[in-house]
Coordinates of C-alpha atoms in Angstrom, one line a residue:
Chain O
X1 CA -9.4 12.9 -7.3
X2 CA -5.9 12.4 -6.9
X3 CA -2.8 11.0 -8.9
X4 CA 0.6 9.7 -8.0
X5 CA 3.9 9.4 -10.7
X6 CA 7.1 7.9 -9.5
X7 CA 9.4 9.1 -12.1
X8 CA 11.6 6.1 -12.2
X9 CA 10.2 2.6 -12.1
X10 CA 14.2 1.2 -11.5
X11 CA 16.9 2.9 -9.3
X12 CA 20.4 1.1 -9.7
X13 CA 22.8 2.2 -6.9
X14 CA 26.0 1.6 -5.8
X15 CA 26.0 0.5 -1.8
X16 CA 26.9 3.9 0.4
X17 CA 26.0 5.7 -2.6
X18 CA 23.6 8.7 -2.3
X19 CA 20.2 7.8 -3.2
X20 CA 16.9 10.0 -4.4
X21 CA 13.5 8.4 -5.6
X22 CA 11.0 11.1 -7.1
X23 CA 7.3 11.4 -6.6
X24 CA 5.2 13.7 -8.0
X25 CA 1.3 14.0 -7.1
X26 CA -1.9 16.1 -8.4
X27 CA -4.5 17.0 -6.0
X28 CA -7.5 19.8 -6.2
X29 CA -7.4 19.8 -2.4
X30 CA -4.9 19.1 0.5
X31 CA -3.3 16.5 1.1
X32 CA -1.5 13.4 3.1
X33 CA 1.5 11.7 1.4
X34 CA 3.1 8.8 2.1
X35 CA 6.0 6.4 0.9
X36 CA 5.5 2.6 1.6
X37 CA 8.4 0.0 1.1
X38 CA 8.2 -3.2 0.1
X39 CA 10.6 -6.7 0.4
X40 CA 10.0 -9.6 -1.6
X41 CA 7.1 -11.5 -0.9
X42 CA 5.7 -9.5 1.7
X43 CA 3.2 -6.6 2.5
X44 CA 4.0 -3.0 2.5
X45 CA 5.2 -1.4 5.2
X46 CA 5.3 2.6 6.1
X47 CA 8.5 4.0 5.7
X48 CA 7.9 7.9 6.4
X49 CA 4.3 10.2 5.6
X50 CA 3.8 13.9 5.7
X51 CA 0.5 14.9 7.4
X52 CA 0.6 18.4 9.0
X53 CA 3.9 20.3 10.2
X54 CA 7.3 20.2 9.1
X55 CA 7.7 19.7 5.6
X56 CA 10.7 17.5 6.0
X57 CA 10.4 14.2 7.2
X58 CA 12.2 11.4 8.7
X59 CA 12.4 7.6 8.9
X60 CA 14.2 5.6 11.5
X61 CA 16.9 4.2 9.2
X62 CA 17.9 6.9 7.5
X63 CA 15.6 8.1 5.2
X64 CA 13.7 11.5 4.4
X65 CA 11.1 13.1 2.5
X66 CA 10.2 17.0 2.0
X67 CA 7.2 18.0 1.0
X68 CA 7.4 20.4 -1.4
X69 CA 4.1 21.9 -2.3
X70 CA 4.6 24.4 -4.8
X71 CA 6.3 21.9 -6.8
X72 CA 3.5 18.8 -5.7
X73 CA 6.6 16.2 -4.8
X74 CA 7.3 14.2 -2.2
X75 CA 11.1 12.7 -3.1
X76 CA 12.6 10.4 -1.1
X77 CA 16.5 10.2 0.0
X78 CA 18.5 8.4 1.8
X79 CA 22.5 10.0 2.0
X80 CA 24.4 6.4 2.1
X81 CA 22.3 3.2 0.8
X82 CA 23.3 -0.3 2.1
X83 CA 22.2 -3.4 1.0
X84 CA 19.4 -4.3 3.0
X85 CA 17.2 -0.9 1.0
X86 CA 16.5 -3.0 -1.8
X87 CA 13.3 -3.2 -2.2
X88 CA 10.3 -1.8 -3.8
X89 CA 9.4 1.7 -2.7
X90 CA 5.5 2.8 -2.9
X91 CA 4.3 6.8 -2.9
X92 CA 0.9 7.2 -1.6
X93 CA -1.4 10.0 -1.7
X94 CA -5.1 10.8 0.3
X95 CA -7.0 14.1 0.2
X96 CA -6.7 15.3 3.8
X97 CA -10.3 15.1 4.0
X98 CA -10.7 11.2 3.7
X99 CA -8.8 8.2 5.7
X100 CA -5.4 7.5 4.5
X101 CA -6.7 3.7 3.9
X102 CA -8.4 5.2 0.4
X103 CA -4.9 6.6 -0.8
X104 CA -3.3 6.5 -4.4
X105 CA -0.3 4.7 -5.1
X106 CA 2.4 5.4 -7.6
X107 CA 3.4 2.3 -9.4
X108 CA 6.4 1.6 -7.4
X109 CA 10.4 2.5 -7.9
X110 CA 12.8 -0.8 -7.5
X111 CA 15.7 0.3 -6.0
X112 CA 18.8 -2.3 -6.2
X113 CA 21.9 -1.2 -4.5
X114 CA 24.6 -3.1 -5.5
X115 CA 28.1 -4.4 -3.7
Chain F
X1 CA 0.1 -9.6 18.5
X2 CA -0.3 -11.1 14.9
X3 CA -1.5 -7.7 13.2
X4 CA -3.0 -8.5 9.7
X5 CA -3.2 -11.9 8.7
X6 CA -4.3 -13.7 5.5
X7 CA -5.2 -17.1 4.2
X8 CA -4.2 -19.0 1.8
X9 CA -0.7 -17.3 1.2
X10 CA -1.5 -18.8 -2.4
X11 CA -4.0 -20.1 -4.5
X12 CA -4.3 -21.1 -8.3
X13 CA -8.2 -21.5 -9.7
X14 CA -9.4 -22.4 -12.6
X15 CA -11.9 -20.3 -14.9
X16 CA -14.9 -19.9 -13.1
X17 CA -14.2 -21.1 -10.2
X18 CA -15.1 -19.1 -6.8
X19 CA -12.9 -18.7 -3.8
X20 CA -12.7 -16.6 -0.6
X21 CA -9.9 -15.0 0.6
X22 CA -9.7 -14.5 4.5
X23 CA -8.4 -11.5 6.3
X24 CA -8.2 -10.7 10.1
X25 CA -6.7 -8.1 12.4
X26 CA -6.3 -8.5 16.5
X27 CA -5.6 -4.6 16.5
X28 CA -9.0 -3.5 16.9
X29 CA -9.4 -1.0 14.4
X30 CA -12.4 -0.1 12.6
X31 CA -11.6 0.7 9.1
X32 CA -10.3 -2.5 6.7
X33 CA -9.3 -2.8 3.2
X34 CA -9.0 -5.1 -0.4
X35 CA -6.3 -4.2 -2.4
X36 CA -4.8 -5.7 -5.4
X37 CA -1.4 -5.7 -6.8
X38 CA -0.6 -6.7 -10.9
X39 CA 3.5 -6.3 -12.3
X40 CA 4.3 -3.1 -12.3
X41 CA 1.3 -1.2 -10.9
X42 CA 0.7 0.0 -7.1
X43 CA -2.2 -0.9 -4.9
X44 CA -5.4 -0.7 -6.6
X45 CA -8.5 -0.6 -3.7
X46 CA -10.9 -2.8 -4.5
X47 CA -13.4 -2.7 -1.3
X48 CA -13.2 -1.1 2.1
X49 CA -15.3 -1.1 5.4
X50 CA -15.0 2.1 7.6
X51 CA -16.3 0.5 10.3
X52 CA -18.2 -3.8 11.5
X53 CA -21.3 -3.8 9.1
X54 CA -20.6 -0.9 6.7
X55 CA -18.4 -1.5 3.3
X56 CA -18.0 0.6 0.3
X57 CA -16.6 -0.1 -3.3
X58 CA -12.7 1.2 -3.6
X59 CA -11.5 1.8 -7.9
X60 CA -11.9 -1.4 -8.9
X61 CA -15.0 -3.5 -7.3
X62 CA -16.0 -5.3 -10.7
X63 CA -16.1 -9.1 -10.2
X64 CA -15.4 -9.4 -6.2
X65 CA -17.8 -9.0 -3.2
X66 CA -17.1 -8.9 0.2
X67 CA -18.1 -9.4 3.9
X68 CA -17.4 -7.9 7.1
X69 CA -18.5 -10.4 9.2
X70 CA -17.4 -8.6 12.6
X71 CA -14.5 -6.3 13.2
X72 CA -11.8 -8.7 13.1
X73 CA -12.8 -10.0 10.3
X74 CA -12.9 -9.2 6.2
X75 CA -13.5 -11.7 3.9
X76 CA -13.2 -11.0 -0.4
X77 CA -15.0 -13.5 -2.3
X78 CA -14.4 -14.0 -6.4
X79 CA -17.8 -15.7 -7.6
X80 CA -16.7 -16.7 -10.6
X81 CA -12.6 -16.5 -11.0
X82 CA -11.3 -14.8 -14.5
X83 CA -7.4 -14.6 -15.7
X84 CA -7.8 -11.1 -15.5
X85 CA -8.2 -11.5 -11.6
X86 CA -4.9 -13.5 -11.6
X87 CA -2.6 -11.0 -9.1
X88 CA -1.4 -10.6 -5.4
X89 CA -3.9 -9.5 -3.1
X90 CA -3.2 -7.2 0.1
X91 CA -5.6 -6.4 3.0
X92 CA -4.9 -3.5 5.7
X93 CA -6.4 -2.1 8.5
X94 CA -6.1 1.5 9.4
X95 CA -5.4 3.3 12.8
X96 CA -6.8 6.5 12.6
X97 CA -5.4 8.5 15.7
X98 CA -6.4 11.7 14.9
X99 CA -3.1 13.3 12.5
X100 CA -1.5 10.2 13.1
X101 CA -3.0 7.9 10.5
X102 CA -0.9 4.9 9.6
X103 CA -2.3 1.9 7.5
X104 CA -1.1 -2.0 8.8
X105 CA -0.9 -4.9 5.4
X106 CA -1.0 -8.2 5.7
X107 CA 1.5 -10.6 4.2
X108 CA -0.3 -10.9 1.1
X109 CA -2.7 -14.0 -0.7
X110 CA -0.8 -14.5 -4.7
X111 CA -3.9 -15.8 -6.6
X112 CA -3.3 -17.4 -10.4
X113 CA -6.6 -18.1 -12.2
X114 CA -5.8 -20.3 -15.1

């Protein structure tokens, strides 16, 4: 079985301000990790996920995540947020031995970056 | 391409009432999924079919059933509606491209049992 903590449920930012939003996971066995985000009144979307490879990965606007396995995280960064990040940010975990659609989510981080 | 869609977009029952909630995909993938959402909290899985005729209970199956009634198509029926059922529900597909997994939501049904 596996387990997901996002360290901080709220993330306040200034706009073009440096952003990082932590995720932690336990696992007995491999695994994939994603992070999901999430506007108001819609579905998740994929932002970024880590299956094989590099351990740092990349979005298209601007975020990353390394995988970091001796330390089970997953953090998410983005160097200068704008306004249009706000949103709800998801981490997700499956064992690499099972289809991502039965993955573990965190309980979200709601990052607001302010004017 | 519509993706994942979902009807009703919202719905409030009362105690004991039953309901279905519709889901359907026009990207032809096998595997589909129930999730619900409460304040706070990530997805929870609540059912899941790998594949047209096959589905498996996710975490938290208690008080739902469902139906996989061809592979565009998962339905998630509440027989008899409780408060504690009262939260946003989410179905997804999942393309499974061998390394390049990637899971597809729907917009999202907001349920309120009273």
């Amino acid at each position: 079985a596996q387990s997901v903590t996002q360290l901080d449920s709220q993330v306040p930012v200034f706009e073009e301000a440096p952003v990082e939003l932590r995720c932690n996971y336990s696992s007995s066995v491999s695994v994939y990790l994603f992070w999901y985000v999430q506007y108001p009144n819609q579905g998740l979307q994929l932002l970024l996920k880590y299956l094989s490879g590099s351990t740092l990965v990349e979005s298209i606007n601007g975020f990353e995540a390394e995988f970091n396995k001796s330390q089970t995280s997953f953090h998410l960064r983005k160097p200068s947020v704008h306004i249009s990040d706000t949103a709800e940010y998801f981490c997700a975990v499956s064992a690499n031995n099972t289809n991502a659609g039965k993955s573990t989510f965190g309980d979200g981080t709601t990052l607001t970056v302010k004017p | 391409n519509a993706g994942v869609t979902q009807t009703p977009k919202f719905q409030v029952l009362k105690t004991g009432q039953s309901m279905t909630l519709q889901c359907a995909q026009d990207m032809n993938h096998n595997s589909m999924y129930w999730y619900r959402q409460d304040p706070g909290m990530g997805l929870r899985l609540i059912y899941y079919s790998a594949s047209e005729g096959t589905t498996d209970k996710g975490e938290v199956p208690n008080g739902y059933n469902v139906s996989r009634l061809n592979k565009r198509e998962f339905s998630l029926r509440l027989e008899s509606a409780a408060p504690s059922q009262t939260s946003v529900y989410f179905c997804a597909t999942l393309r499974a491209d061998s390394g390049r997994d990637e899971q597809f939501f729907g917009p999202g049904t907001r349920l309120t049992v009273l």
